[in-house]
Tab-separated table of C-alpha atoms in Angstrom:
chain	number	residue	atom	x	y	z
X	1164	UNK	CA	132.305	81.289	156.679
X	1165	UNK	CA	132.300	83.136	159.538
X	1166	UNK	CA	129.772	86.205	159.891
X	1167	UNK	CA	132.372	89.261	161.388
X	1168	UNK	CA	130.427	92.006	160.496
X	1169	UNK	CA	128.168	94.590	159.230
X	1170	UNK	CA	129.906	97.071	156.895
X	1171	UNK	CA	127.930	99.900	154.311
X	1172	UNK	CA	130.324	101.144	151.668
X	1173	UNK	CA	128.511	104.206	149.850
X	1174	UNK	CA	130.979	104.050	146.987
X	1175	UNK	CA	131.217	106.546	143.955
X	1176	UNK	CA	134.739	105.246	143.336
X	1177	UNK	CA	134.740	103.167	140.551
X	1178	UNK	CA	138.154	101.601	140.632
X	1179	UNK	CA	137.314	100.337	143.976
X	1180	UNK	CA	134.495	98.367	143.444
X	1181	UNK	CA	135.793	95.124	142.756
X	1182	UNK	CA	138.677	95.476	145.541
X	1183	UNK	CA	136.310	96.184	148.471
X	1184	UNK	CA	133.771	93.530	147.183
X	1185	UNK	CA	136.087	90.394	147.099
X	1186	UNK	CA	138.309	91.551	150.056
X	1187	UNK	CA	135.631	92.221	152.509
X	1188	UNK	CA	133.474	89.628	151.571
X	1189	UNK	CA	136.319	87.049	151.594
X	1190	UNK	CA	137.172	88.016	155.209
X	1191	UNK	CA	133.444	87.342	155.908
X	1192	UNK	CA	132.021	90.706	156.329
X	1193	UNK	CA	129.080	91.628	155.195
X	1194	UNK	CA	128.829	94.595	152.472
X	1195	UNK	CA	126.416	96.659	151.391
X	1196	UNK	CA	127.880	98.882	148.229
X	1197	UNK	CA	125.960	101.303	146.801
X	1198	UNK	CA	126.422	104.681	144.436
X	1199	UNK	CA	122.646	105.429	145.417
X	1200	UNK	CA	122.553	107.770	148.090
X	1201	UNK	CA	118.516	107.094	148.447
X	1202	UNK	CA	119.353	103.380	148.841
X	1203	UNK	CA	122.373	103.919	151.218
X	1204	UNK	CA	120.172	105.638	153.531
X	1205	UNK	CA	117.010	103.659	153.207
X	1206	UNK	CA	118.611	100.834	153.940
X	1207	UNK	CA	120.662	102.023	157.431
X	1208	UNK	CA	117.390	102.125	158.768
X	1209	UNK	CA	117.234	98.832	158.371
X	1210	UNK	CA	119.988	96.647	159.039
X	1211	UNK	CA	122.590	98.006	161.439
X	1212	UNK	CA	125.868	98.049	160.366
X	1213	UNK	CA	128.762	98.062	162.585
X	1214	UNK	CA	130.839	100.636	160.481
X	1215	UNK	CA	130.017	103.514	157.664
X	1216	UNK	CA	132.343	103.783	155.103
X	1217	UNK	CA	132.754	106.479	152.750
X	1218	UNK	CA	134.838	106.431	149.683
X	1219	UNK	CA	134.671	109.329	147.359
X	1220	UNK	CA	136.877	109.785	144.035
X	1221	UNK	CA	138.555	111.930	143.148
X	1222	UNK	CA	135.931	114.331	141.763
X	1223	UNK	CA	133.669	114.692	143.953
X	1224	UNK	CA	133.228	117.916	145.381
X	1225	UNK	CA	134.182	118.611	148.936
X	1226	UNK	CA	130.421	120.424	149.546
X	1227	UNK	CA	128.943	117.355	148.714
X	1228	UNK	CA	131.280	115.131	150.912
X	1229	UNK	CA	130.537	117.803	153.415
X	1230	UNK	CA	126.509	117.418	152.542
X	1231	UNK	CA	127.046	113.593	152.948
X	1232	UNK	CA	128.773	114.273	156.731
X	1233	UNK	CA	126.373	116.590	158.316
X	1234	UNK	CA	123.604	113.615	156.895
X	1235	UNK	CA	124.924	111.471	159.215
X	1236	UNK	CA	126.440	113.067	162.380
X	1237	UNK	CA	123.877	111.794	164.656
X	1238	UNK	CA	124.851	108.312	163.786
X	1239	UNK	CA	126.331	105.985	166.883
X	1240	UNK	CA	128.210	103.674	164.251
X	1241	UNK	CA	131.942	104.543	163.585
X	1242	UNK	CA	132.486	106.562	160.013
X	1243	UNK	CA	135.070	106.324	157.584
X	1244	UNK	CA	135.625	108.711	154.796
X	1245	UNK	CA	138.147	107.507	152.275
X	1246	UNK	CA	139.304	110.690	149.980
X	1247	UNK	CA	142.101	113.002	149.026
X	1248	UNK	CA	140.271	116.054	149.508
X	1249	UNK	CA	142.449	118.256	152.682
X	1250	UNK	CA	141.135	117.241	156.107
X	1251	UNK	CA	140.514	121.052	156.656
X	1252	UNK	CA	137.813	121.360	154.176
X	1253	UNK	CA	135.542	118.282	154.787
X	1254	UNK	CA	136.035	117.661	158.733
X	1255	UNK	CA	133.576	117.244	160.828
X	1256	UNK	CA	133.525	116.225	164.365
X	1257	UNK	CA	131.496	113.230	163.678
X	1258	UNK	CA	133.840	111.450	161.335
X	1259	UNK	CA	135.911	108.652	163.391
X	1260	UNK	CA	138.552	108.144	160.527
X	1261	UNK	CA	139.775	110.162	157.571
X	1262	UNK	CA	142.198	108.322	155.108
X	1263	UNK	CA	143.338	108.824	151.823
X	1264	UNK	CA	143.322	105.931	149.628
X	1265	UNK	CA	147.070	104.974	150.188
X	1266	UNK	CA	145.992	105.168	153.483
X	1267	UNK	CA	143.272	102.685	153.179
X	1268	UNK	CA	145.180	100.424	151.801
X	1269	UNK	CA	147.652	100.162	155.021
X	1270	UNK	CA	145.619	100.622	157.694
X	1271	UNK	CA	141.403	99.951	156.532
X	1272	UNK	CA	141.482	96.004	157.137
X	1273	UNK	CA	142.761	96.778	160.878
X	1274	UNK	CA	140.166	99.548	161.871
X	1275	UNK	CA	137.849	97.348	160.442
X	1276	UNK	CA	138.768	94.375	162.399
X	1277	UNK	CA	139.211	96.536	165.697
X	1278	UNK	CA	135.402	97.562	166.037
X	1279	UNK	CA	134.084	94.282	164.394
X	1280	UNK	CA	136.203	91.617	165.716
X	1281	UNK	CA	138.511	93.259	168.715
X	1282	UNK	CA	141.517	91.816	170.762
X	1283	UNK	CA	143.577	94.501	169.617
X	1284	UNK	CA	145.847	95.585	171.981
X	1285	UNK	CA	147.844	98.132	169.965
X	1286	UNK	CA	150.165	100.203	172.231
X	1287	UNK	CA	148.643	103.695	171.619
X	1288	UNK	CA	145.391	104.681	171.253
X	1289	UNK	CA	145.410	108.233	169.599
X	1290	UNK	CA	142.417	110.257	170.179
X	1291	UNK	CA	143.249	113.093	167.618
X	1292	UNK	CA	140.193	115.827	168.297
X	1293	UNK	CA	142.372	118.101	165.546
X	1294	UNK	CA	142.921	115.466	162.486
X	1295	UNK	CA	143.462	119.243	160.558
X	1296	UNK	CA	146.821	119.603	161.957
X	1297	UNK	CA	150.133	117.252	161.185
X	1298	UNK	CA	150.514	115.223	163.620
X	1299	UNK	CA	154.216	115.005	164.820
X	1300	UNK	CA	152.822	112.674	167.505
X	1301	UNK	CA	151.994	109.776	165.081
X	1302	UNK	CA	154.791	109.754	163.227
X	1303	UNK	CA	157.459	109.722	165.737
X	1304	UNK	CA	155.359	106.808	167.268
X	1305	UNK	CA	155.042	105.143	163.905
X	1306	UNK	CA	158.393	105.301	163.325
X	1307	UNK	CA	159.578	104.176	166.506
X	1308	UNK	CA	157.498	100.913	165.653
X	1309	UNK	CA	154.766	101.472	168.072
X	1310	UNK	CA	151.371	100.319	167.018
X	1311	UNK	CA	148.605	102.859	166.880
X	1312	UNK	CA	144.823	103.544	166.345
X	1313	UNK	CA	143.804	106.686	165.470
X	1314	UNK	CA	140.695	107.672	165.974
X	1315	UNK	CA	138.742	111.944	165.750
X	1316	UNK	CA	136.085	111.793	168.357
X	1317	UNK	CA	135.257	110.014	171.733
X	1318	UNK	CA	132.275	108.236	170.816
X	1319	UNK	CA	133.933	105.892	168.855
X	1320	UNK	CA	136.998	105.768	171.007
X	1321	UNK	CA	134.702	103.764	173.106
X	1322	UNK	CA	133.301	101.522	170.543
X	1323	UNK	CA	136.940	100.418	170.406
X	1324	UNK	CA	137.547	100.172	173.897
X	1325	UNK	CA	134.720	97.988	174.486
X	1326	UNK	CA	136.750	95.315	172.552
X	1327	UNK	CA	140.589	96.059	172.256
X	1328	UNK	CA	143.187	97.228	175.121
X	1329	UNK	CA	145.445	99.248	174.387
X	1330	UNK	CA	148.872	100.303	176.494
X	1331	UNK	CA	147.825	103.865	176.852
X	1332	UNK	CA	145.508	106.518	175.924
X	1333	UNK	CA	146.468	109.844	174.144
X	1334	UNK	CA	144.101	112.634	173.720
X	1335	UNK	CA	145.338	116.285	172.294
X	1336	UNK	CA	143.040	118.333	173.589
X	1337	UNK	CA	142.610	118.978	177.168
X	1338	UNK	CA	139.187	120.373	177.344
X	1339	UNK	CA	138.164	116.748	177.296
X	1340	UNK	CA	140.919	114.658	179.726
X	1341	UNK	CA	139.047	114.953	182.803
X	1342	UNK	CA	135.783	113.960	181.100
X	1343	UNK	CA	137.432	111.180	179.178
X	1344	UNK	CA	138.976	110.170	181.860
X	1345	UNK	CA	135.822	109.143	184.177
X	1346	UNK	CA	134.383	107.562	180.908
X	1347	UNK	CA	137.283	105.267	179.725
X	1348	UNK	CA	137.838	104.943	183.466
X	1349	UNK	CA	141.723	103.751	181.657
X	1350	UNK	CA	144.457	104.779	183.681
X	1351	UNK	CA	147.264	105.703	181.323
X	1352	UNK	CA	145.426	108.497	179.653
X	1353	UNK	CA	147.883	111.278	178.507
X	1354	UNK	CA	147.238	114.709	177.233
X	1355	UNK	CA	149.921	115.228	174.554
X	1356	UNK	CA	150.400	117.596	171.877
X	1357	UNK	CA	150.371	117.075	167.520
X	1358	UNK	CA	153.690	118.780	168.157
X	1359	UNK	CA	155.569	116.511	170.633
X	1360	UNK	CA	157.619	113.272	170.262
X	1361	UNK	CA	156.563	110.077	171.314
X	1362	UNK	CA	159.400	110.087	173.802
X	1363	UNK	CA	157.894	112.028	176.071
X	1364	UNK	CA	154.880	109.190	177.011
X	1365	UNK	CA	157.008	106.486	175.849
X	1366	UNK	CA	157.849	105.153	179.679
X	1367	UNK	CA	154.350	104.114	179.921
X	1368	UNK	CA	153.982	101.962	176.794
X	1369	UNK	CA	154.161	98.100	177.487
């Protein structure tokens, strides 16, 4: 089987266990899950993984996912924390994805795929800097039928560009656009607001 990637799961969700290990593995990544936080660490200096996943249940305390965050923020690998704790308590600019476990279900296998295999080319690639807020944005996208990848900070907005193309860029908070800008050096780049409608970009979308 194909090698696809690098992937370490640090993993004190039980019910998951079995799910990530035959899924992952099946699609040919490979997975290194772990409840040992010593291990998990001692072993990313190591072996580079491609992506850092997090998947807490649904006791664990948001200090310690917190703790776990701030461990980690100098990291240049993409991060993934799986949980149902409230964005606004555990966020930290570092963190590329936050999903709850329904979310993970939907969407994991293609963030996965988009830093480890690429040739994406989903139409809108959301740079959400404020993954506190509802995002109005995304869902009028979403349910418009547009394809898009959400990710919360620019460093691993270009991971993914470096492999998928998407139709446009959408960042929501201006502060960064012109900087952004020179970096993606992408010429559909948008500012847009959690608040507005897809509608409003939608004439640039292929």
């Amino acid at each position: 089987m194909q090698h696809v990637g690098n992937i370490f799961l640090y993993n004190n969700n039980q019910n998951n266990k079995n799910l990530y290990h035959h899924n992952l593995k099946e699609m040919g990544y490979f997975l290194f899950d772990t409840d040992n936080l010593h291990k998990f660490t001692l072993y990313n200096k190591e072996i580079t993984p491609d992506v850092i996943l997090f998947d807490f249940d649904n006791k664990t305390p948001s200090e310690f996912i917190s703790s776990l965050e701030h461990r980690f923020e100098r990291t240049d690998v993409p991060i993934i924390v799986i949980s149902e704790t409230p964005k606004a308590l555990i966020y930290d600019p570092a963190i590329s994805h936050y999903l709850t476990h329904d979310d993970a279900k939907k969407h994991l296998n293609n963030i996965l795929e988009s830093y480890c295999i690429g040739n994406k080319h989903h139409h809108i690639l959301y740079i959400n800097l404020k993954p506190y807020e509802k995002s109005l944005f995304k869902k009028s996208a979403e349910e418009k039928g547009y394809t898009i990848f959400e990710v919360h900070n620019i460093k691993s907005a270009s991971i993914y560009l470096k492999k998928n193309t998407p139709s446009v860029i959408c960042i929501n908070f201006r502060p960064v656009i012109d900087s952004s800008q020179k970096l993606f050096s992408f010429p559909k780049t948008f500012y847009v607001e959690n608040t507005q409608n897809v509608a409003e970009i939608e004439q640039f979308i292929n």
